[in-house]
Amino acid sequence: MFVDKAKIYVKGGDGGDGLVAFRREKYVPEGGPAGGDGGRGGDVIFRVDEGLRTLMDFRYQRHFKAERGVKGRNKSQHGANAEHMIVRIPPGTVLIDDDTQEVIADMTRHGQQVVVAKGGRGGRGNTRFATANNTAPELAENGEEGQERYIVMELKVMADVGLVGFPSVGKSTLLSVVSAAQPKIGAYHFTTITPNLGVVDVGDGRSFVMADLPGLIEGASEGVGLGHEFLRHVERTRVIIHVVDMSGSEGRDPFEDWVLINDELKQYNASLIDRPQIVAANKMDMPESEANLVSFRERVAELRPDMEIMPISSLTRQGVQELLYRATDLLDSIPVAPVVEEVAETSERKVYKLEAEDDNTFTITRDNDAFVVSSPRIEKMLKRMQLSTHDAILKLARTLRHMGVDAELRKRGAVEGTIVRIGEFEFEFVENSSYY
């Protein structure tokens, strides 16, 4: 089964917690703090593996969470950093942030990798909080939470040559003739519903990858039929072979077919119309094909005099070898690098925001008899600080006082015993005290 789109959840590992500890050696009086920092959480990294061809693995596993860092240890030992989680993806995968719809990366080269969810920093141990005024602090931080996000993965098949055209024009038959691929072939529309890949050996020492892509119909650029599910893959091909049923066996006009398909390509992505294209006038072994070809050439010349038209028959193999030679020559004349979407480097796209530690803004709202304080700085502090010690409570109280929260609460009518909520924490307001 070919899967070319998936939505997954990724989360970087949380940082390890810092430790509160003290030296207790027999002959080291007043040894001081010795709690180490926690280790950094692991990143979730996507790496391209050219051995993969579909996103099938992501149909069954949709959650990827990296390991958290190891807690700090005594004797000022740093906790171990967690191993990064490496997720293998096929070449041609576009990664999109589901919330912002921003393209994170366009993965095309073997070994290319990108960090999609960063691990959190480790919390600081009490060794890091020692000062001249407080030589034995009982302060430590929890590890920072790892980044988490939903990612949409879109796979665009990477082939040198892509076969496009209406259903039942002979694309699958052509691929089966020129390569070892065995696509499903049937006398009905939409036999091919997923791309088929085959390696074509031209015979002169050259080879290339050809993709038989699902048939297009009018309105595909707006999602009709297979629509975008098909057009997504055309973007990756370096040369387009436009297969046209020259016999008109389906009761359609070959020229109108050619015009409609090109219009759909242009509406989906205007750059596709400039992609090197060869028209393969197929089914030349059928009656009336020769007469139709003459008319077809004349009408195409009026719109695109530079368009190359090569008569072939996939059934009798007439003109097939010449088509392969011409496609190979075209491939040799254009860059090998795949056509990819322009995605700015992360550093260029980064939006610098005020760090929570420097943001002293806060708001106070009333919830019945309680006051609710909202502040990015305080909320982050509460998440990081281990509030199980007297020192930690004092540090929080000093921060609230310096930010002006105390004074504002009194101004709003807070009295002894008033409930104050900050995030998930709840305190009692105490008058004339340095903490709640």
Coordinates of C-alpha atoms in Angstrom, one line a residue:
M1 CA 0.0 0.0 0.0
F2 CA 1.3 3.5 -0.9
V3 CA 0.7 6.1 1.7
D4 CA 1.7 9.7 0.8
K5 CA 0.2 11.8 3.6
A6 CA 0.3 11.4 7.4
K7 CA -0.3 13.4 10.5
I8 CA 1.8 12.7 13.6
Y9 CA 2.5 14.0 17.1
V10 CA 6.1 14.7 18.2
K11 CA 7.4 15.8 21.6
G12 CA 11.0 16.5 22.7
G13 CA 12.1 15.0 25.9
D14 CA 11.7 16.9 29.1
G15 CA 14.8 18.1 30.9
G16 CA 16.0 16.3 34.0
D17 CA 15.3 17.9 37.4
G18 CA 18.0 19.6 39.4
L19 CA 19.0 18.2 42.8
V20 CA 19.2 19.7 46.3
A21 CA 22.1 18.0 48.0
F22 CA 25.0 18.9 50.4
R23 CA 28.5 17.6 50.9
R24 CA 28.7 15.3 53.9
E25 CA 32.4 14.1 53.9
K26 CA 33.7 13.4 57.4
Y27 CA 36.6 15.8 57.2
V28 CA 34.9 18.6 55.2
P29 CA 33.1 20.8 57.7
E30 CA 30.4 23.1 56.2
G31 CA 30.9 21.4 52.8
G32 CA 28.2 23.5 51.1
P33 CA 25.8 22.6 48.3
A34 CA 26.5 19.7 46.0
G35 CA 23.3 19.2 43.9
G36 CA 24.0 18.8 40.2
D37 CA 22.0 20.0 37.2
G38 CA 19.6 17.8 35.3
G39 CA 20.4 16.5 31.8
R40 CA 18.9 17.9 28.6
G41 CA 15.9 16.1 27.1
G42 CA 16.4 14.4 23.7
D43 CA 15.4 16.0 20.4
V44 CA 13.1 14.4 17.8
I45 CA 15.1 14.4 14.6
F46 CA 13.8 13.4 11.2
R47 CA 16.4 11.9 8.8
V48 CA 16.0 11.0 5.2
D49 CA 16.6 7.4 4.3
E50 CA 16.6 6.7 0.5
G51 CA 15.6 3.1 1.2
L52 CA 12.1 4.2 2.2
R53 CA 9.4 4.9 -0.5
T54 CA 6.2 5.5 1.4
L55 CA 4.9 6.9 4.7
M56 CA 3.3 3.5 5.6
D57 CA 5.2 3.3 8.9
F58 CA 3.5 6.5 10.1
R59 CA 0.0 5.0 9.6
Y60 CA 0.5 2.7 12.5
Q61 CA 2.8 4.8 14.7
R62 CA 1.7 8.4 15.1
H63 CA 3.3 9.4 18.4
F64 CA 7.0 10.0 18.8
K65 CA 8.3 11.1 22.2
A66 CA 12.0 11.5 23.0
E67 CA 13.4 10.4 26.4
R68 CA 13.7 12.9 29.2
G69 CA 17.1 13.9 30.7
V70 CA 18.5 12.2 33.8
K71 CA 18.1 14.0 37.1
G72 CA 21.0 15.8 38.7
R73 CA 23.2 13.8 41.1
N74 CA 25.0 14.6 44.3
K75 CA 28.7 15.6 44.4
S76 CA 27.7 18.3 41.8
Q77 CA 27.4 15.7 39.1
H78 CA 25.4 16.6 36.0
G79 CA 22.6 14.3 35.0
A80 CA 23.1 12.6 31.6
N81 CA 21.6 14.1 28.5
A82 CA 19.0 11.9 26.8
E83 CA 19.7 10.3 23.5
H84 CA 18.1 11.9 20.5
M85 CA 15.2 10.1 18.8
I86 CA 16.0 9.5 15.1
V87 CA 12.9 9.0 12.8
R88 CA 13.6 7.8 9.3
I89 CA 11.5 9.3 6.5
P90 CA 11.6 8.8 2.7
P91 CA 13.1 11.4 0.4
G92 CA 10.7 13.9 -1.0
T93 CA 8.8 14.4 2.3
V94 CA 7.6 17.9 3.1
L95 CA 7.1 18.6 6.8
I96 CA 4.4 21.1 7.8
D97 CA 3.5 22.5 11.2
D98 CA -0.2 21.6 11.6
D99 CA -1.0 24.7 13.7
T100 CA 0.7 27.4 11.7
Q101 CA 0.8 25.6 8.3
E102 CA 4.4 26.7 8.0
V103 CA 6.7 24.5 6.0
I104 CA 9.3 23.2 8.5
A105 CA 11.6 21.5 5.9
D106 CA 11.6 20.0 2.5
M107 CA 13.5 16.7 2.8
T108 CA 15.1 15.5 -0.4
R109 CA 18.7 14.3 0.1
H110 CA 19.8 11.0 1.7
G111 CA 21.1 11.7 5.2
Q112 CA 19.4 15.2 5.4
Q113 CA 18.0 15.8 8.8
V114 CA 16.1 18.4 10.8
V115 CA 15.1 18.8 14.4
V116 CA 11.3 18.9 14.6
A117 CA 10.9 19.0 18.4
K118 CA 13.7 20.2 20.7
G119 CA 14.3 18.7 24.1
G120 CA 13.9 20.8 27.2
R121 CA 16.8 22.1 29.2
G122 CA 17.8 20.4 32.5
G123 CA 16.9 22.1 35.8
R124 CA 19.7 23.7 37.8
G125 CA 20.8 22.1 41.1
N126 CA 21.3 24.0 44.3
T127 CA 25.1 24.4 43.6
R128 CA 24.1 26.9 40.9
F129 CA 22.2 29.1 43.4
A130 CA 24.9 29.6 46.0
T131 CA 25.8 33.2 46.7
A132 CA 27.9 35.1 49.3
N133 CA 24.7 35.9 51.1
N134 CA 23.2 32.4 50.9
T135 CA 26.0 29.8 50.9
A136 CA 23.7 26.8 51.5
P137 CA 20.6 27.3 49.3
E138 CA 17.9 24.7 49.2
L139 CA 16.8 25.7 45.7
A140 CA 16.6 23.6 42.6
E141 CA 14.7 23.7 39.3
N142 CA 12.5 21.2 37.5
G143 CA 13.5 20.3 34.0
E144 CA 12.1 22.4 31.1
E145 CA 9.3 20.7 29.1
G146 CA 10.2 19.5 25.6
Q147 CA 8.7 21.1 22.5
E148 CA 5.6 19.4 21.2
R149 CA 3.7 19.9 18.0
Y150 CA 1.6 18.1 15.4
I151 CA 3.2 17.7 12.0
V152 CA 1.6 16.9 8.6
M153 CA 3.9 14.9 6.4
E154 CA 3.4 15.0 2.6
L155 CA 5.4 12.7 0.3
K156 CA 6.1 13.9 -3.2
V157 CA 7.4 11.0 -5.3
M158 CA 10.9 11.8 -6.5
A159 CA 11.4 10.4 -10.1
D160 CA 13.4 11.7 -13.0
V161 CA 10.5 11.3 -15.5
G162 CA 6.8 11.4 -14.7
L163 CA 4.1 10.1 -17.0
V164 CA 0.9 12.2 -17.0
G165 CA -2.3 12.1 -19.0
F166 CA -5.9 11.2 -18.9
P167 CA -6.9 7.7 -17.5
S168 CA -6.5 4.8 -19.9
V169 CA -4.1 6.4 -22.3
G170 CA -1.5 3.7 -21.8
K171 CA 0.8 5.1 -19.1
S172 CA 1.0 1.9 -17.0
T173 CA 1.5 -0.2 -20.2
L174 CA 4.4 2.1 -21.2
L175 CA 6.0 1.7 -17.7
S176 CA 5.7 -2.1 -17.8
V177 CA 7.3 -2.2 -21.3
V178 CA 10.4 -0.1 -20.5
S179 CA 11.1 -1.3 -16.9
A180 CA 10.7 -4.3 -14.6
A181 CA 7.8 -2.6 -12.8
Q182 CA 4.5 -4.5 -12.9
P183 CA 1.8 -1.9 -12.4
K184 CA -1.8 -3.1 -12.4
I185 CA -3.3 -2.7 -15.9
G186 CA -7.0 -2.8 -16.7
A187 CA -9.4 -1.7 -19.3
Y188 CA -11.2 0.8 -17.0
H189 CA -10.5 4.3 -15.7
F190 CA -8.4 4.8 -12.6
T191 CA -6.7 1.4 -12.7
T192 CA -3.7 3.3 -11.3
I193 CA -4.6 5.0 -8.0
T194 CA -1.1 5.3 -6.5
P195 CA 2.2 6.2 -8.2
N196 CA 4.3 3.3 -9.6
L197 CA 8.0 3.6 -9.9
G198 CA 10.3 1.7 -12.3
V199 CA 14.0 2.0 -13.2
V200 CA 14.5 2.3 -16.9
D201 CA 17.7 1.0 -18.5
V202 CA 18.0 3.0 -21.8
G203 CA 20.6 0.5 -23.2
D204 CA 23.6 2.8 -23.7
G205 CA 24.8 2.6 -20.1
R206 CA 22.3 5.3 -18.9
S207 CA 19.3 4.8 -16.7
F208 CA 16.6 6.8 -14.9
V209 CA 13.6 6.4 -12.6
M210 CA 10.2 6.7 -14.2
A211 CA 6.9 7.2 -12.4
D212 CA 3.5 6.1 -13.7
L213 CA 1.3 8.7 -12.0
P214 CA -2.5 8.3 -11.5
G215 CA -4.7 9.7 -14.3
L216 CA -5.8 13.3 -14.3
I217 CA -9.2 14.6 -15.1
E218 CA -10.6 18.1 -15.6
G219 CA -10.9 19.9 -12.3
A220 CA -8.0 18.0 -10.7
S221 CA -6.3 21.2 -9.6
E222 CA -9.5 21.9 -7.5
G223 CA -9.4 18.5 -6.0
V224 CA -11.7 16.7 -8.4
G225 CA -11.0 12.9 -8.9
L226 CA -7.6 12.1 -7.3
G227 CA -6.8 15.8 -7.6
H228 CA -4.1 17.1 -5.3
E229 CA -3.2 13.5 -4.3
F230 CA -1.9 13.1 -7.8
L231 CA -0.6 16.6 -8.6
R232 CA 1.6 16.6 -5.5
H233 CA 3.9 14.1 -7.2
V234 CA 4.2 15.9 -10.5
E235 CA 6.2 18.7 -8.8
R236 CA 9.1 16.4 -8.1
T237 CA 9.7 15.1 -11.7
R238 CA 12.5 16.7 -13.7
V239 CA 10.9 15.8 -17.1
I240 CA 7.2 15.2 -18.0
I241 CA 6.2 12.7 -20.6
H242 CA 2.6 13.7 -21.5
V243 CA 0.9 10.5 -22.8
V244 CA -1.9 11.2 -25.3
D245 CA -4.3 8.6 -26.8
M246 CA -3.9 9.5 -30.5
S247 CA -6.6 7.0 -31.6
G248 CA -9.3 8.8 -29.7
S249 CA -10.6 5.4 -28.6
E250 CA -12.4 6.9 -25.6
G251 CA -14.3 9.3 -27.9
R252 CA -12.2 12.3 -26.8
D253 CA -10.2 14.7 -28.9
P254 CA -6.4 14.2 -28.3
F255 CA -5.7 18.0 -28.7
E256 CA -8.4 18.9 -26.1
D257 CA -6.9 16.3 -23.7
W258 CA -3.5 17.8 -24.1
V259 CA -4.8 21.3 -23.4
L260 CA -6.9 20.3 -20.4
I261 CA -4.1 18.4 -18.7
N262 CA -1.7 21.3 -19.2
D263 CA -4.3 23.7 -17.8
E264 CA -4.6 21.6 -14.7
L265 CA -0.9 21.5 -14.2
K266 CA -0.6 25.3 -14.6
Q267 CA -3.5 26.0 -12.2
Y268 CA -1.9 23.8 -9.5
N269 CA 1.6 25.1 -9.9
A270 CA 2.4 27.7 -12.6
S271 CA 6.1 26.5 -12.7
L272 CA 5.0 23.1 -14.0
I273 CA 4.2 24.6 -17.4
D274 CA 7.9 25.4 -17.8
R275 CA 9.1 21.9 -16.9
P276 CA 10.6 20.1 -19.9
Q277 CA 7.8 18.1 -21.6
I278 CA 7.6 15.5 -24.3
V279 CA 4.3 14.5 -25.8
A280 CA 4.1 10.8 -26.4
A281 CA 1.4 10.2 -29.1
N282 CA 0.4 6.7 -28.0
K283 CA -1.6 3.9 -29.6
M284 CA -0.3 4.7 -33.1
D285 CA -1.1 1.1 -34.0
M286 CA -4.8 1.9 -33.9
P287 CA -6.9 3.0 -36.9
E288 CA -7.2 6.7 -37.5
S289 CA -4.2 7.5 -35.3
E290 CA -2.1 8.7 -38.2
A291 CA -4.7 11.2 -39.4
N292 CA -5.3 12.4 -35.9
L293 CA -1.6 12.9 -35.4
V294 CA -1.3 15.2 -38.4
S295 CA -4.2 17.4 -37.1
F296 CA -2.7 17.2 -33.5
R297 CA 0.7 18.5 -34.7
E298 CA -0.8 21.5 -36.5
R299 CA -3.0 22.6 -33.6
V300 CA -0.2 22.2 -31.0
A301 CA 2.2 24.2 -33.2
E302 CA -0.2 27.1 -33.0
L303 CA 0.1 27.2 -29.2
R304 CA 3.5 25.7 -28.5
P305 CA 5.7 25.5 -31.6
D306 CA 8.6 24.2 -29.4
M307 CA 6.6 21.2 -28.1
E308 CA 8.2 17.9 -29.0
I309 CA 5.8 15.2 -30.2
M310 CA 6.9 11.6 -30.6
P311 CA 4.6 8.9 -32.0
I312 CA 4.8 5.6 -30.1
S313 CA 2.9 2.4 -29.4
S314 CA 3.3 0.9 -26.0
L315 CA 1.7 -2.4 -27.4
T316 CA 4.0 -2.9 -30.4
R317 CA 6.9 -0.8 -28.9
Q318 CA 7.0 1.4 -31.9
G319 CA 9.0 4.5 -31.2
V320 CA 9.5 3.6 -27.5
Q321 CA 13.3 3.4 -27.6
E322 CA 13.5 6.7 -29.4
L323 CA 11.4 8.2 -26.7
L324 CA 13.7 6.9 -24.0
Y325 CA 16.8 8.2 -25.7
R326 CA 15.2 11.7 -26.0
A327 CA 14.1 11.7 -22.3
T328 CA 17.6 10.7 -21.2
D329 CA 19.1 13.5 -23.3
L330 CA 16.8 16.0 -21.7
L331 CA 17.7 14.7 -18.2
D332 CA 21.4 15.1 -19.0
S333 CA 20.9 18.7 -20.0
I334 CA 19.1 19.9 -16.8
P335 CA 20.3 20.0 -13.2
V336 CA 20.3 16.8 -11.2
A337 CA 19.1 18.6 -8.1
P338 CA 15.4 18.0 -7.5
V339 CA 13.0 20.8 -7.7
V340 CA 12.1 21.7 -4.1
E341 CA 10.0 24.4 -2.4
E342 CA 11.9 27.4 -1.2
V343 CA 12.0 27.2 2.5
A344 CA 14.0 29.8 4.4
E345 CA 16.5 28.7 7.0
T346 CA 15.2 28.5 10.5
S347 CA 17.4 31.3 11.7
E348 CA 15.9 33.6 9.0
R349 CA 12.3 32.6 10.0
K350 CA 12.8 32.9 13.8
V351 CA 10.6 35.4 15.5
Y352 CA 12.4 36.9 18.5
K353 CA 10.1 37.2 21.4
L354 CA 10.6 38.8 24.8
E355 CA 12.0 36.1 27.2
A356 CA 9.6 35.2 30.0
E357 CA 12.3 36.0 32.5
D358 CA 12.4 39.6 31.3
D359 CA 8.7 40.1 31.0
N360 CA 7.4 41.8 34.2
T361 CA 3.9 42.3 32.9
F362 CA 1.0 40.7 34.8
T363 CA -2.8 40.9 35.0
I364 CA -5.1 40.3 38.0
T365 CA -8.7 39.2 37.6
R366 CA -11.4 38.3 40.2
D367 CA -12.9 34.8 40.4
N368 CA -15.6 35.0 43.1
D369 CA -13.6 35.5 46.3
A370 CA -10.2 34.7 44.8
F371 CA -7.7 36.7 42.8
V372 CA -6.2 35.2 39.7
V373 CA -2.7 36.4 38.7
S374 CA -1.6 35.8 35.1
S375 CA 2.0 36.4 34.2
P376 CA 4.3 34.6 31.7
R377 CA 7.3 35.1 34.0
I378 CA 5.7 33.9 37.2
E379 CA 3.9 30.9 35.5
K380 CA 7.2 29.8 34.0
M381 CA 8.9 30.2 37.3
L382 CA 6.3 28.1 39.1
K383 CA 6.8 25.3 36.5
R384 CA 10.6 25.3 36.9
M385 CA 11.0 25.9 40.6
Q386 CA 10.7 23.1 43.1
L387 CA 8.4 24.7 45.7
S388 CA 9.0 22.0 48.3
T389 CA 11.5 24.1 50.3
H390 CA 11.4 27.3 52.4
D391 CA 14.0 28.9 50.2
A392 CA 11.9 28.4 47.1
I393 CA 8.8 30.0 48.7
L394 CA 10.9 33.0 49.7
K395 CA 12.3 33.4 46.2
L396 CA 8.8 33.3 44.8
A397 CA 7.6 35.9 47.3
R398 CA 10.5 38.2 46.5
T399 CA 9.8 38.0 42.8
L400 CA 6.1 38.8 43.4
R401 CA 7.0 41.8 45.6
H402 CA 9.6 43.2 43.1
M403 CA 7.2 42.9 40.2
G404 CA 4.6 44.9 42.1
V405 CA 2.1 42.0 42.5
D406 CA 1.8 42.5 46.3
A407 CA 1.0 46.2 46.0
E408 CA -1.5 45.6 43.2
L409 CA -3.3 42.9 45.2
R410 CA -3.7 45.2 48.2
K411 CA -5.0 47.9 45.9
R412 CA -7.6 45.5 44.6
G413 CA -8.8 44.7 48.1
A414 CA -6.8 41.6 49.1
V415 CA -6.7 41.1 52.9
E416 CA -5.4 38.5 55.3
G417 CA -6.5 35.0 54.1
T418 CA -7.6 36.0 50.6
I419 CA -7.0 33.2 48.1
V420 CA -4.6 34.0 45.3
R421 CA -4.3 31.6 42.3
I422 CA -1.3 31.5 39.9
G423 CA -1.5 28.8 37.3
E424 CA -2.2 25.5 39.1
F425 CA -1.0 26.9 42.4
E426 CA -3.1 28.4 45.1
F427 CA -1.9 30.5 48.1
E428 CA -3.3 32.5 51.0
F429 CA -2.5 36.2 51.1
V430 CA -0.6 37.2 54.3
E431 CA -0.3 40.8 55.4
N432 CA 3.1 42.2 56.3
S433 CA 4.9 39.1 55.4
S434 CA 7.6 38.3 52.8
Y435 CA 5.7 35.3 51.5
Y436 CA 2.3 33.8 51.2

